[in-house]
Structures are given as structure tokens and as C-alpha cells.
mmCIF file of C-alpha atoms in Angstrom:
data_model
loop_
_atom_site.group_PDB
_atom_site.id
_atom_site.type_symbol
_atom_site.label_atom_id
_atom_site.label_comp_id
_atom_site.label_asym_id
_atom_site.label_seq_id
_atom_site.Cartn_x
_atom_site.Cartn_y
_atom_site.Cartn_z
ATOM 1 C CA MET H 20 -0.093 -0.143 0.046
ATOM 2 C CA THR H 21 1.318 3.220 -1.344
ATOM 3 C CA HIS H 22 1.035 6.559 1.030
ATOM 4 C CA HIS H 23 -0.330 9.095 -1.030
ATOM 5 C CA PRO H 24 1.190 12.838 0.551
ATOM 6 C CA THR H 25 -1.401 14.983 -1.108
ATOM 7 C CA LEU H 26 -4.156 13.283 0.788
ATOM 8 C CA SER H 27 -2.912 12.956 4.294
ATOM 9 C CA ARG H 28 -1.573 16.815 4.403
ATOM 10 C CA PRO H 29 -5.014 18.072 4.400
ATOM 11 C CA LEU H 30 -6.881 15.271 6.316
ATOM 12 C CA LEU H 31 -4.196 15.505 9.100
ATOM 13 C CA PRO H 32 -5.364 18.380 10.999
ATOM 14 C CA ALA H 33 -8.767 17.951 10.179
ATOM 15 C CA LEU H 34 -8.569 14.503 12.210
ATOM 16 C CA ARG H 35 -6.785 16.061 14.698
ATOM 17 C CA ARG H 36 -9.516 18.332 15.406
ATOM 18 C CA ALA H 37 -12.072 15.587 15.252
ATOM 19 C CA ALA H 38 -10.118 13.752 18.182
ATOM 20 C CA ALA H 39 -9.833 16.996 19.599
ATOM 21 C CA ALA H 40 -13.467 17.980 19.853
ATOM 22 C CA THR H 41 -14.802 14.195 20.572
ATOM 23 C CA ALA H 42 -12.245 14.736 23.691
ATOM 24 C CA LEU H 43 -13.914 17.821 24.548
ATOM 25 C CA CYS H 44 -17.290 16.239 24.198
ATOM 26 C CA ALA H 45 -16.935 12.948 26.372
ATOM 27 C CA ALA H 46 -15.039 15.318 29.086
ATOM 28 C CA SER H 47 -18.394 17.451 29.151
ATOM 29 C CA LEU H 48 -20.435 15.024 29.178
ATOM 30 C CA ALA H 49 -19.135 13.509 31.674
ATOM 31 C CA ALA H 50 -19.122 15.933 33.587
ATOM 32 C CA ALA H 51 -22.938 16.740 33.269
ATOM 33 C CA ALA H 52 -24.015 13.422 33.385
ATOM 34 C CA ASP H 53 -22.312 12.757 37.198
ATOM 35 C CA PRO H 54 -26.003 12.969 38.927
ATOM 36 C CA GLY H 55 -24.391 13.340 42.242
ATOM 37 C CA SER H 56 -22.596 16.764 41.176
ATOM 38 C CA ILE H 57 -25.877 17.533 39.555
ATOM 39 C CA GLU H 58 -28.114 16.875 42.186
ATOM 40 C CA ALA H 59 -25.486 18.237 44.892
ATOM 41 C CA ARG H 60 -25.772 21.488 42.972
ATOM 42 C CA ALA H 61 -29.393 21.341 43.000
ATOM 43 C CA GLN H 62 -30.105 20.931 46.093
ATOM 44 C CA ALA H 63 -27.831 24.247 46.710
ATOM 45 C CA VAL H 64 -30.040 26.195 44.557
ATOM 46 C CA ALA H 65 -33.309 25.108 46.033
ATOM 47 C CA GLU H 66 -32.486 25.619 49.182
ATOM 48 C CA GLU H 67 -32.120 29.052 48.052
ATOM 49 C CA LEU H 68 -35.589 29.426 46.676
ATOM 50 C CA ARG H 69 -38.637 30.323 48.149
ATOM 51 C CA CYS H 70 -41.575 27.669 47.433
ATOM 52 C CA LEU H 71 -44.139 30.518 45.712
ATOM 53 C CA VAL H 72 -47.407 28.346 47.244
ATOM 54 C CA CYS H 73 -46.067 26.897 50.794
ATOM 55 C CA GLN H 74 -45.365 29.978 53.659
ATOM 56 C CA ASN H 75 -41.730 30.549 54.506
ATOM 57 C CA GLU H 76 -40.664 27.054 53.104
ATOM 58 C CA THR H 77 -37.845 26.338 50.942
ATOM 59 C CA VAL H 78 -37.848 24.527 47.138
ATOM 60 C CA ALA H 79 -35.963 21.860 48.394
ATOM 61 C CA GLY H 80 -38.321 21.505 51.774
ATOM 62 C CA SER H 81 -41.656 21.715 50.056
ATOM 63 C CA THR H 82 -43.646 18.881 48.548
ATOM 64 C CA ALA H 83 -45.802 20.945 46.577
ATOM 65 C CA PRO H 84 -46.205 20.284 42.574
ATOM 66 C CA LEU H 85 -44.881 23.981 42.008
ATOM 67 C CA ALA H 86 -41.670 23.082 43.910
ATOM 68 C CA LEU H 87 -41.459 19.704 42.724
ATOM 69 C CA ASP H 88 -41.534 21.378 38.847
ATOM 70 C CA LEU H 89 -39.125 24.102 40.050
ATOM 71 C CA ARG H 90 -36.667 21.486 41.215
ATOM 72 C CA ALA H 91 -36.828 19.567 38.130
ATOM 73 C CA GLN H 92 -36.443 22.787 36.157
ATOM 74 C CA ILE H 93 -32.903 23.524 38.169
ATOM 75 C CA ARG H 94 -31.903 20.091 37.632
ATOM 76 C CA GLN H 95 -32.547 20.292 33.668
ATOM 77 C CA GLN H 96 -30.771 24.018 33.405
ATOM 78 C CA LEU H 97 -27.883 22.733 35.312
ATOM 79 C CA ALA H 98 -27.520 19.288 33.093
ATOM 80 C CA ALA H 99 -27.421 21.618 30.201
ATOM 81 C CA GLY H 100 -24.322 23.296 31.856
ATOM 82 C CA ARG H 101 -25.678 26.649 33.246
ATOM 83 C CA SER H 102 -24.321 27.690 36.258
ATOM 84 C CA GLU H 103 -25.908 28.225 40.097
ATOM 85 C CA ARG H 104 -26.219 31.730 39.744
ATOM 86 C CA GLU H 105 -27.430 31.753 36.300
ATOM 87 C CA VAL H 106 -30.339 29.470 37.489
ATOM 88 C CA MET H 107 -30.786 32.093 40.259
ATOM 89 C CA ASP H 108 -31.068 34.785 38.040
ATOM 90 C CA TYR H 109 -33.543 33.121 35.680
ATOM 91 C CA MET H 110 -35.819 32.175 38.449
ATOM 92 C CA THR H 111 -35.455 35.581 39.818
ATOM 93 C CA ALA H 112 -36.056 37.403 36.392
ATOM 94 C CA ARG H 113 -39.094 35.024 36.093
ATOM 95 C CA TYR H 114 -40.939 34.963 39.886
ATOM 96 C CA GLY H 115 -38.849 38.515 41.345
ATOM 97 C CA ASP H 116 -37.055 38.602 44.070
ATOM 98 C CA PHE H 117 -39.921 37.015 46.681
ATOM 99 C CA VAL H 118 -38.444 34.014 45.064
ATOM 100 C CA ARG H 119 -34.828 34.475 46.548
ATOM 101 C CA TYR H 120 -34.981 32.529 50.476
ATOM 102 C CA ARG H 121 -32.766 35.372 51.327
ATOM 103 C CA PRO H 122 -33.406 38.737 48.940
ATOM 104 C CA PRO H 123 -30.255 40.731 48.044
ATOM 105 C CA VAL H 124 -29.661 44.118 49.993
ATOM 106 C CA ASP H 125 -30.263 46.593 47.732
ATOM 107 C CA ALA H 126 -32.129 49.591 47.192
ATOM 108 C CA ARG H 127 -35.733 47.946 46.481
ATOM 109 C CA THR H 128 -34.832 45.932 49.502
ATOM 110 C CA TRP H 129 -34.059 47.886 51.985
ATOM 111 C CA LEU H 130 -36.550 48.199 53.523
ATOM 112 C CA LEU H 131 -37.090 44.739 54.002
ATOM 113 C CA TRP H 132 -33.513 43.776 55.986
ATOM 114 C CA TRP H 133 -33.337 47.283 57.875
ATOM 115 C CA GLY H 134 -37.104 47.937 58.541
ATOM 116 C CA PRO H 135 -37.572 45.746 61.481
ATOM 117 C CA PHE H 136 -34.395 47.200 63.026
ATOM 118 C CA ALA H 137 -35.885 50.924 62.506
ATOM 119 C CA LEU H 138 -38.887 50.103 63.778
ATOM 120 C CA LEU H 139 -36.975 48.570 67.184
ATOM 121 C CA ALA H 140 -35.275 51.356 67.334
ATOM 122 C CA LEU H 141 -38.060 54.049 67.185
ATOM 123 C CA GLY H 142 -40.170 51.644 69.493
ATOM 124 C CA GLY H 143 -37.636 52.241 72.308
ATOM 125 C CA LEU H 144 -36.953 55.873 71.307
ATOM 126 C CA GLY H 145 -40.692 56.192 72.543
ATOM 127 C CA LEU H 146 -40.484 54.171 75.159
ATOM 128 C CA TRP H 147 -37.522 56.046 76.523
ATOM 129 C CA ARG H 148 -39.582 59.022 76.072
ATOM 130 C CA ARG H 149 -42.443 57.815 77.787
ATOM 131 C CA LEU H 150 -40.326 56.551 80.697
ATOM 132 C CA ARG H 151 -38.734 59.931 81.071
ATOM 133 C CA THR H 152 -41.978 62.320 80.850
ATOM 134 C CA ALA H 153 -43.794 60.199 83.328
ATOM 135 C CA GLY H 154 -40.501 60.195 85.762
ATOM 136 C CA ALA H 155 -40.400 63.972 85.075
ATOM 137 C CA GLY H 156 -44.396 63.902 85.966
ATOM 138 C CA ALA H 157 -43.893 62.200 88.956
ATOM 139 C CA SER H 158 -41.417 64.621 90.294
ATOM 140 C CA GLU H 159 -43.194 67.512 89.715
ATOM 141 C CA GLY H 160 -46.010 65.735 91.135
ATOM 142 C CA GLU H 161 -43.873 65.707 94.700
ATOM 143 C CA ALA H 162 -42.952 68.702 94.675
#
């Protein structure tokens, strides 16, 4: 069998590219097909999302049909190669910040995060003023 130099020269780079592409596909499929890592990542994302039909429950802890659907969507998106952040961003864009179990601290959620502390401070200030005026009134009544 004779070796034909004109055919092998253009074929060699194409074969190298095909081999590299096959290796890359095999590596990405192996990473995506690992159910343990996808399941662990899906669980972590589901712990950060609020069930929209349950009160104060995460998607991971809920048995509501919507929560089951959301967990399936999370797994599908992670299996498709999306990162946890991309899945969270998708869910937030679709359902709003309410879907996040721990909403981010920003201008829209400032009142949610700092409102309870402000109310506590105002209540403490009101109590202090009331006690102070009650103490001053008792002092004047004795004089």
C-alpha cells in the first residue's frame, strides 16, 4: 500500500480537530452526566429558593407540585451547563426577588432588611421618652 502525501496532509489537521472535539465532548458529557454533582448543586440552589405556594419553606423542603416542577427545572438547567448563579438569576427574573429565600440587600429590598431594626429603634425611643416624661411628671407632683 502506497502512501499518498497530498491526501494525508489536509486530512491530518481535520483528524486532529475531530479528535480534540471528541475529547472535549466526552469530558463535558461526563461532567454533565455525573448525577451526584448535579443533584448536590440542584439541592443547593433549591435551598436558596422560596416555594411560591408554601409559607416560609424552601423549594428543597416543599412537597407542593410547583416546588417539584421548580426542582426539575433547576436540574434541567444545571444539566444543560448553566451555573448556579445563572439558574438563580433566571428564577429571579421569572418570579421576582420574592422567590429568593434570602433576598439581596439593594435599594428595592432595603426596607425589608433594615425596616425591623428601624421600628425597634423607634419603639425604644418612644418608650424612653414616655418613661422620661412619666418620671418628670412624678417628680413635679411630689414638689
